[in-house]
PDB file of C-alpha atoms and ligand atoms in Angstrom:
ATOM      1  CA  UNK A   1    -139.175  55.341  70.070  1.00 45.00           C
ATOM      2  CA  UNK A   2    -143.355  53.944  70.725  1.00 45.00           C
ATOM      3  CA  UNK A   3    -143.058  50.185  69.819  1.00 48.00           C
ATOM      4  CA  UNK A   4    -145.872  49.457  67.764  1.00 49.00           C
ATOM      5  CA  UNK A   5    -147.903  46.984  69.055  1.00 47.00           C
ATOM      6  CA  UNK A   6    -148.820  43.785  66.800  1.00 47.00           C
ATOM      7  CA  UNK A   7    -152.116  43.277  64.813  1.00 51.00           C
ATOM      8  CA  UNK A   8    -153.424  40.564  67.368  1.00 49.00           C
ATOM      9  CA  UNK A   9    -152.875  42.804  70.090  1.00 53.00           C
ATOM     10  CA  UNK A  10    -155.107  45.524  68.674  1.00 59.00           C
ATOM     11  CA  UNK A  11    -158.350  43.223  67.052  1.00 65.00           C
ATOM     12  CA  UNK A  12    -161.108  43.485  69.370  1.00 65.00           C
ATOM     13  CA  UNK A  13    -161.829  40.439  72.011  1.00 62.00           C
ATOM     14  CA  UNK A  14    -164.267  38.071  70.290  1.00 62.00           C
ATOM     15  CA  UNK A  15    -168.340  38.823  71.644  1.00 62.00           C
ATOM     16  CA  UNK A  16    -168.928  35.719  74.115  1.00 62.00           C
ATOM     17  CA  UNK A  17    -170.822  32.951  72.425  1.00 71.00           C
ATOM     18  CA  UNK A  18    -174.176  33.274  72.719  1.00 74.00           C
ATOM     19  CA  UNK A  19    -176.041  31.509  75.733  1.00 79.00           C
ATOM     20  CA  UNK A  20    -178.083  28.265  74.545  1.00 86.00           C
ATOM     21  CA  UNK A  21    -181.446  27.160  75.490  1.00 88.00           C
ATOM     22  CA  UNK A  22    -180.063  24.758  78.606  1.00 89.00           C
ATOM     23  CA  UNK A  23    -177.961  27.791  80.120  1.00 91.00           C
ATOM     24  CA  UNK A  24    -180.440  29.954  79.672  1.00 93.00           C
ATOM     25  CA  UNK A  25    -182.868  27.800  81.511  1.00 95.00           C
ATOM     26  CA  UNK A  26    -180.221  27.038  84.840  1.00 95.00           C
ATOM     27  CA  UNK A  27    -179.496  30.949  84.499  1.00 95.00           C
ATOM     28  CA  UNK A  28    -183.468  31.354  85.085  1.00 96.00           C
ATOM     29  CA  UNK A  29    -182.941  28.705  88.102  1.00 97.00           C
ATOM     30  CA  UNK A  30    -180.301  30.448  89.420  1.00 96.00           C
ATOM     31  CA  UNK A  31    -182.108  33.378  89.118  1.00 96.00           C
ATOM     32  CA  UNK A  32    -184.974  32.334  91.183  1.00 97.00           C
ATOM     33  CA  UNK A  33    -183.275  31.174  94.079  1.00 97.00           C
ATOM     34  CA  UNK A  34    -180.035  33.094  94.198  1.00 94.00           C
ATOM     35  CA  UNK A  35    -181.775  34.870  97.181  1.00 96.00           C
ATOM     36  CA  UNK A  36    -182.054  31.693  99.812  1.00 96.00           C
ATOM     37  CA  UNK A  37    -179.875  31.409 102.517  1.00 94.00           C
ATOM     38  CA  UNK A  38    -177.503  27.972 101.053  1.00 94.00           C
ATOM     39  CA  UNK A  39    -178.699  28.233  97.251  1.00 97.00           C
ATOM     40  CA  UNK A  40    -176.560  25.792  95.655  1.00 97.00           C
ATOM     41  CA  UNK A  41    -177.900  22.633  96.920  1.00 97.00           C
ATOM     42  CA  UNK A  42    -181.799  24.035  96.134  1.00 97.00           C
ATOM     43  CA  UNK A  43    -180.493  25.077  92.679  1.00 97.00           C
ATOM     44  CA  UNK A  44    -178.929  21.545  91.812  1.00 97.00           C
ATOM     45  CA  UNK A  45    -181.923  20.142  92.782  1.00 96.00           C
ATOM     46  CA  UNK A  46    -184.015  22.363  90.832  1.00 97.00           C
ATOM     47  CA  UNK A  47    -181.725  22.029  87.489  1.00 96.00           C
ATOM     48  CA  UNK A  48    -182.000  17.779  87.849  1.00 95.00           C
ATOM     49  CA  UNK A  49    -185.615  18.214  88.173  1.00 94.00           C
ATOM     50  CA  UNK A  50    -185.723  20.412  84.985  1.00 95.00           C
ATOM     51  CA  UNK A  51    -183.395  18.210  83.186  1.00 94.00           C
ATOM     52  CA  UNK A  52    -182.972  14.839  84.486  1.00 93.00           C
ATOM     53  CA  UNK A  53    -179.817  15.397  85.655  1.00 95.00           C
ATOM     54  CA  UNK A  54    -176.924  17.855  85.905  1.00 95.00           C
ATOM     55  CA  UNK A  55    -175.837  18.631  82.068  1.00 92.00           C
ATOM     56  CA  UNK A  56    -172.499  19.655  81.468  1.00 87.00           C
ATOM     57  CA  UNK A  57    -172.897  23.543  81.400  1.00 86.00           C
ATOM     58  CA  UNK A  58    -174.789  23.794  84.736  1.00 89.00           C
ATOM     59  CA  UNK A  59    -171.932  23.620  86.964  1.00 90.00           C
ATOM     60  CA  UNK A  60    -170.181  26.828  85.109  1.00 90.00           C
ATOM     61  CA  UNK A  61    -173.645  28.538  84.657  1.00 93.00           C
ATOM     62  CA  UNK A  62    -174.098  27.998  88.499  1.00 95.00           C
ATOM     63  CA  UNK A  63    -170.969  28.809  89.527  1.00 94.00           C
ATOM     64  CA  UNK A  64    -170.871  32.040  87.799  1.00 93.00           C
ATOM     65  CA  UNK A  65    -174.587  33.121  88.768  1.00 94.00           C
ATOM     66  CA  UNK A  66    -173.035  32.372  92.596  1.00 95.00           C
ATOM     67  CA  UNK A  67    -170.000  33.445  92.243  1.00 94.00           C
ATOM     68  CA  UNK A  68    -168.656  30.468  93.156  1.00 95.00           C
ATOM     69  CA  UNK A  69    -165.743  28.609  91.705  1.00 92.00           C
ATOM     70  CA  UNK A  70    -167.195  25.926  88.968  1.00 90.00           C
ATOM     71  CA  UNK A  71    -164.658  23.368  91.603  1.00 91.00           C
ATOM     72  CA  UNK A  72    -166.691  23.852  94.334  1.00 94.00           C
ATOM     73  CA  UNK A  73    -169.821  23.407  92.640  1.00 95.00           C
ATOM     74  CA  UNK A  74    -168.157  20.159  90.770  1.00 93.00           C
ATOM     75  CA  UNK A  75    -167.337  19.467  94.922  1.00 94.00           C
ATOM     76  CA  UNK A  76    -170.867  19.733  95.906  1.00 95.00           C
ATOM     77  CA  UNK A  77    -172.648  17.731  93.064  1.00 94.00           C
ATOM     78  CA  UNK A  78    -170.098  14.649  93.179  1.00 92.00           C
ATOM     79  CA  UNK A  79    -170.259  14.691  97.495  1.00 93.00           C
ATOM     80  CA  UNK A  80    -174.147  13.812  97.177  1.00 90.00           C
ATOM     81  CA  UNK A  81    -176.045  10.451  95.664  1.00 84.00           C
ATOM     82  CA  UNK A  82    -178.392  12.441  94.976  1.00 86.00           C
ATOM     83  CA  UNK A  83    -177.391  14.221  91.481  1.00 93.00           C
ATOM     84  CA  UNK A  84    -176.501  12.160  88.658  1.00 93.00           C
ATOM     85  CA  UNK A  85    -174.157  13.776  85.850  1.00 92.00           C
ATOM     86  CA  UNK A  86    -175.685  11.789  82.867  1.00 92.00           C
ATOM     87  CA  UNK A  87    -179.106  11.584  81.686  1.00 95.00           C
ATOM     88  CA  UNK A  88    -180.664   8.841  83.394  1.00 96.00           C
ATOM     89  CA  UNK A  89    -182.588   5.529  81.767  1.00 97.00           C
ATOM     90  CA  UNK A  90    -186.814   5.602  81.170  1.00 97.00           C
ATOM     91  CA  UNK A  91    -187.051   4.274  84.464  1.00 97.00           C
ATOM     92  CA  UNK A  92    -185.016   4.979  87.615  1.00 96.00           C
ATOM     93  CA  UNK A  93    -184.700   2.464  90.579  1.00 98.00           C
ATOM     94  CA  UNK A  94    -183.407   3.612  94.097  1.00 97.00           C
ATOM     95  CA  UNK A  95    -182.246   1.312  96.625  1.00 98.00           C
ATOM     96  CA  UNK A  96    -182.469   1.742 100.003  1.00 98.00           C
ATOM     97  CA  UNK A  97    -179.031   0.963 101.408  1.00 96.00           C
ATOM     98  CA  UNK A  98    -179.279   2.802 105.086  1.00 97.00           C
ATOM     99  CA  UNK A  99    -179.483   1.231 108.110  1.00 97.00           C
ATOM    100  CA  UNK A 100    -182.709  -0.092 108.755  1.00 97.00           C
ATOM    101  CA  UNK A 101    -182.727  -1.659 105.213  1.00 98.00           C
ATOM    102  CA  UNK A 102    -180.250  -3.400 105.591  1.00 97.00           C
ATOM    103  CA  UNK A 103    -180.782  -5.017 108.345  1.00 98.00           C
ATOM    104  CA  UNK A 104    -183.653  -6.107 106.536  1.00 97.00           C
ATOM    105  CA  UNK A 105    -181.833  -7.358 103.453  1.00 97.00           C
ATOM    106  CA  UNK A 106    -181.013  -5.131 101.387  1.00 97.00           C
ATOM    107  CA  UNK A 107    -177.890  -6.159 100.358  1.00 97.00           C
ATOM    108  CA  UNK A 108    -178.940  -9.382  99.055  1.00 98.00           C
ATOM    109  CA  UNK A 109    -182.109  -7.488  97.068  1.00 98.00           C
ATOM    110  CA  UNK A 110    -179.441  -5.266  95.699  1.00 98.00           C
ATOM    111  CA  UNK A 111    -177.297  -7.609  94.606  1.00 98.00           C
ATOM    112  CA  UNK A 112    -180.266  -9.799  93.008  1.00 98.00           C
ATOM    113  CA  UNK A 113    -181.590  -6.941  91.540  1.00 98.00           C
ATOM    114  CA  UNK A 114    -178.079  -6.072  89.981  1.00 98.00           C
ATOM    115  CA  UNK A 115    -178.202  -9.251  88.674  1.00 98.00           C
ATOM    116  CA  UNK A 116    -181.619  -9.750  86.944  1.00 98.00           C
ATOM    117  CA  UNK A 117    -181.037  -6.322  85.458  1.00 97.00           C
ATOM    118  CA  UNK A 118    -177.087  -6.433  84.652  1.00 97.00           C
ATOM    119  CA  UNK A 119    -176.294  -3.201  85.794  1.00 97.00           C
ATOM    120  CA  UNK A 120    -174.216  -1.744  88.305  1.00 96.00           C
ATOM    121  CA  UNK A 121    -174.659   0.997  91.036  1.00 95.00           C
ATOM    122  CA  UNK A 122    -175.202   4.255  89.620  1.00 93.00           C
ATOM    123  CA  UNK A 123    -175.335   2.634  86.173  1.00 95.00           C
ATOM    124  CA  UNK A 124    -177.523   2.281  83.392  1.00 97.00           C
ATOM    125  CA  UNK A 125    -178.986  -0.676  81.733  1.00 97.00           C
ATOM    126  CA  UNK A 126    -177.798  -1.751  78.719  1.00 97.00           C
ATOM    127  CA  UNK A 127    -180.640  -1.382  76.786  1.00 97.00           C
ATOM    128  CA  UNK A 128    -181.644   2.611  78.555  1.00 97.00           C
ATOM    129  CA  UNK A 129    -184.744   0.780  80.725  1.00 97.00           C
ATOM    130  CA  UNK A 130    -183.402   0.885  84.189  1.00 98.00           C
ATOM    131  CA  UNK A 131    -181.093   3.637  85.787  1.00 97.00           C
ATOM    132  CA  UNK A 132    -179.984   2.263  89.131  1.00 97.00           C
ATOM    133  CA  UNK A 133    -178.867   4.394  92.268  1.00 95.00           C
ATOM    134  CA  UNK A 134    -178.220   4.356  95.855  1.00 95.00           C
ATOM    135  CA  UNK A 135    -180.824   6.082  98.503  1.00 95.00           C
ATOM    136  CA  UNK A 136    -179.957   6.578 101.877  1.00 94.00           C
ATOM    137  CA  UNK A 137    -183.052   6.414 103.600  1.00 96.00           C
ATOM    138  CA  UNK A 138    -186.321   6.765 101.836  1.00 97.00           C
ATOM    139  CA  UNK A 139    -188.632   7.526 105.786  1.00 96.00           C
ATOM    140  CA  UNK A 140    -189.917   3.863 105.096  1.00 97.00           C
ATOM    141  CA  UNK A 141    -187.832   2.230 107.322  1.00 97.00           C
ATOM    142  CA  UNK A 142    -190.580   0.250 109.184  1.00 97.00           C
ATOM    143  CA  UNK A 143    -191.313  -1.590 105.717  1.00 97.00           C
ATOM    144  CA  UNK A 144    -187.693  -2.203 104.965  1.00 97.00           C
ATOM    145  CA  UNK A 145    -186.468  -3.163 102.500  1.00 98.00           C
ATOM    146  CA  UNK A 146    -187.595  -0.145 100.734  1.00 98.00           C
ATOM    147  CA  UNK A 147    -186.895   0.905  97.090  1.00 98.00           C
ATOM    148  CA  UNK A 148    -188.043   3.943  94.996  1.00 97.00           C
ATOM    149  CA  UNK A 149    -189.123   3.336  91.333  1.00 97.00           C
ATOM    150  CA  UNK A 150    -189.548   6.687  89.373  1.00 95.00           C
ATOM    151  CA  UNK A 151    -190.374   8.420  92.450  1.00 93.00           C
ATOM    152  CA  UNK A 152    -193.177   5.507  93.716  1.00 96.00           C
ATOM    153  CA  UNK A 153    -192.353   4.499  97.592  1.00 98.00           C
ATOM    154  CA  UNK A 154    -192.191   0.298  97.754  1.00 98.00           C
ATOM    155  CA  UNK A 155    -191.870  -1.207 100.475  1.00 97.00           C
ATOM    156  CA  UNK A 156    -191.006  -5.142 102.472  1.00 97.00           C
ATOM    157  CA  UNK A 157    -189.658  -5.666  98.712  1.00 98.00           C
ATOM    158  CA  UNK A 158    -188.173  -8.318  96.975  1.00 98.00           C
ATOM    159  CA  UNK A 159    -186.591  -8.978  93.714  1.00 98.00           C
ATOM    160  CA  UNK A 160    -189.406 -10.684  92.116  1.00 98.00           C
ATOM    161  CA  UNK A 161    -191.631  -7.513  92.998  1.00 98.00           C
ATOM    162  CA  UNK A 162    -188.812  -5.019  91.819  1.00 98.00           C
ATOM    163  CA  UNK A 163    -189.059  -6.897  88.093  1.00 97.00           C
ATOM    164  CA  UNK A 164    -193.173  -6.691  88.213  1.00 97.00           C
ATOM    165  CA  UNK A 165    -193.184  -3.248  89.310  1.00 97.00           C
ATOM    166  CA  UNK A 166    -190.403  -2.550  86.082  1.00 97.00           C
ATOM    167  CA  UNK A 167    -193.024  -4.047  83.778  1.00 96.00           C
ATOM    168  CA  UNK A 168    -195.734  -2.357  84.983  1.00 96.00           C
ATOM    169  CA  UNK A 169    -193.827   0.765  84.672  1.00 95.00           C
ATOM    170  CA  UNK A 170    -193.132   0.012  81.025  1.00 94.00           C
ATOM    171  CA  UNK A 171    -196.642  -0.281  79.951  1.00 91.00           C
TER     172      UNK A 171
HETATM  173  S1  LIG B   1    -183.425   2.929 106.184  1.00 58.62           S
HETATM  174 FE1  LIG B   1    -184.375   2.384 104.324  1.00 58.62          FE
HETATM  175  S2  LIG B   1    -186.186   3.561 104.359  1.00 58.62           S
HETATM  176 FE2  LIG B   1    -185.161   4.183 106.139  1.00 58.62          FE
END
C-alpha cells in the first residue's frame, strides 16, 4: 500500500524573499569585481565605501556571490581594522598606533584623545560626533604622531589639535 504523503510535504517551497535595495547594491559590487584575482578583500572595501560600513546582509550576499562560506567572510572582515560592522559617527578619527608613532607618542595622544572625547577604541561617541579607530600606519611616519580625520592626513599631532581639527570638521 503507497503511503500518502502529508499536506506540508506536498505545498510548494515558499518563492525566496525578494532582494532589498542594500543587497541588491553589494550583489552589483560583487558583480563588478568577482573577476580579480583575491576579490573579497576589494569587495569589502568597496561595500564600506558604498555604505559606511559592512551592513548586516553583506557578508551572506558576498559569500554567496563567491561562493564562499558567510564564516569565512565573517573571518576576513573581523581579522582587519579596517572594516567596521556598524555605521560609523559624522566624523571618523584614526589613530596611528604602528611603530613609528609610537615612538613618537602616540599612546599618550590616544589615551588623551580617549579622554577629551569619552570614547573607546573602535567606539562611538556618545552623542554620534566622533567614531574612533585604530590605523596601522598611515605612510606619515616621518611626522609621527599621525592621525586621519575623515580621510584628511595630520601629522606631529597633539590632542589640542585633534579637538580644533573636530570643530572645524563640524562647521
Ligand atoms: S607609523 Fe604612523 S604613519 Fe607610519
Amino acid at each position: 500500500m503507497t503511503r500518502r504523503k502529508g499536506r506540508a510535504d506536498r505545498s510548494p517551497s515558499p518563492p525566496p524573499a525578494p532582494l532589498g535595495p542594500n543587497e541588491l547594491a553589494i550583489d552589483e559590487i560583487v558583480a563588478r569585481h568577482r573577476h580579480l584575482a583575491g576579490p573579497l578583500l576589494p569587495i569589502l572595501h568597496a561595500v564600506q565605501e558604498r555604505f559606511g560600513y559592512l551592513p548586516p546582509e553583506g557578508a551572506a550576499r558576498i559569500a554567496h556571490g563567491l561562493n564562499l562560506s558567510a564564516a569565512e567572510v565573517h573571518g576576513v572582515i573581523t581579522f582587519y581594522h579596517d572594516f567596521r560592522t556598524r555605521p560609523p559617527g559624522r566624523h571618523v578619527l584614526r589613530i596611528c598606533r604602528a611603530e613609528a608613532c609610537q615612538a613618537m607618542g602616540s599612546d599618550a595622544l590616544t589615551a588623551d584623545v580617549q579622554a577629551r572625547l569619552r570614547v573607546e577604541m573602535k567606539g562611538t561617541t556618545a552623542d554620534g560626533r566622533v567614531t574612533l579607530e585604530p590605523v596601522y600606519c598611515l605612510g606619515n611616519c616621518a611626522l609621527s604622531p599621525a592621525v586621519m580625520i575623515d580621510g584628511r592626513l595630520h601629522g606631529r599631532v597633539t590632542a589640542d589639535a585633534v579637538e580644533r581639527w573636530l570643530a572645524e570638521a563640524d562647521r
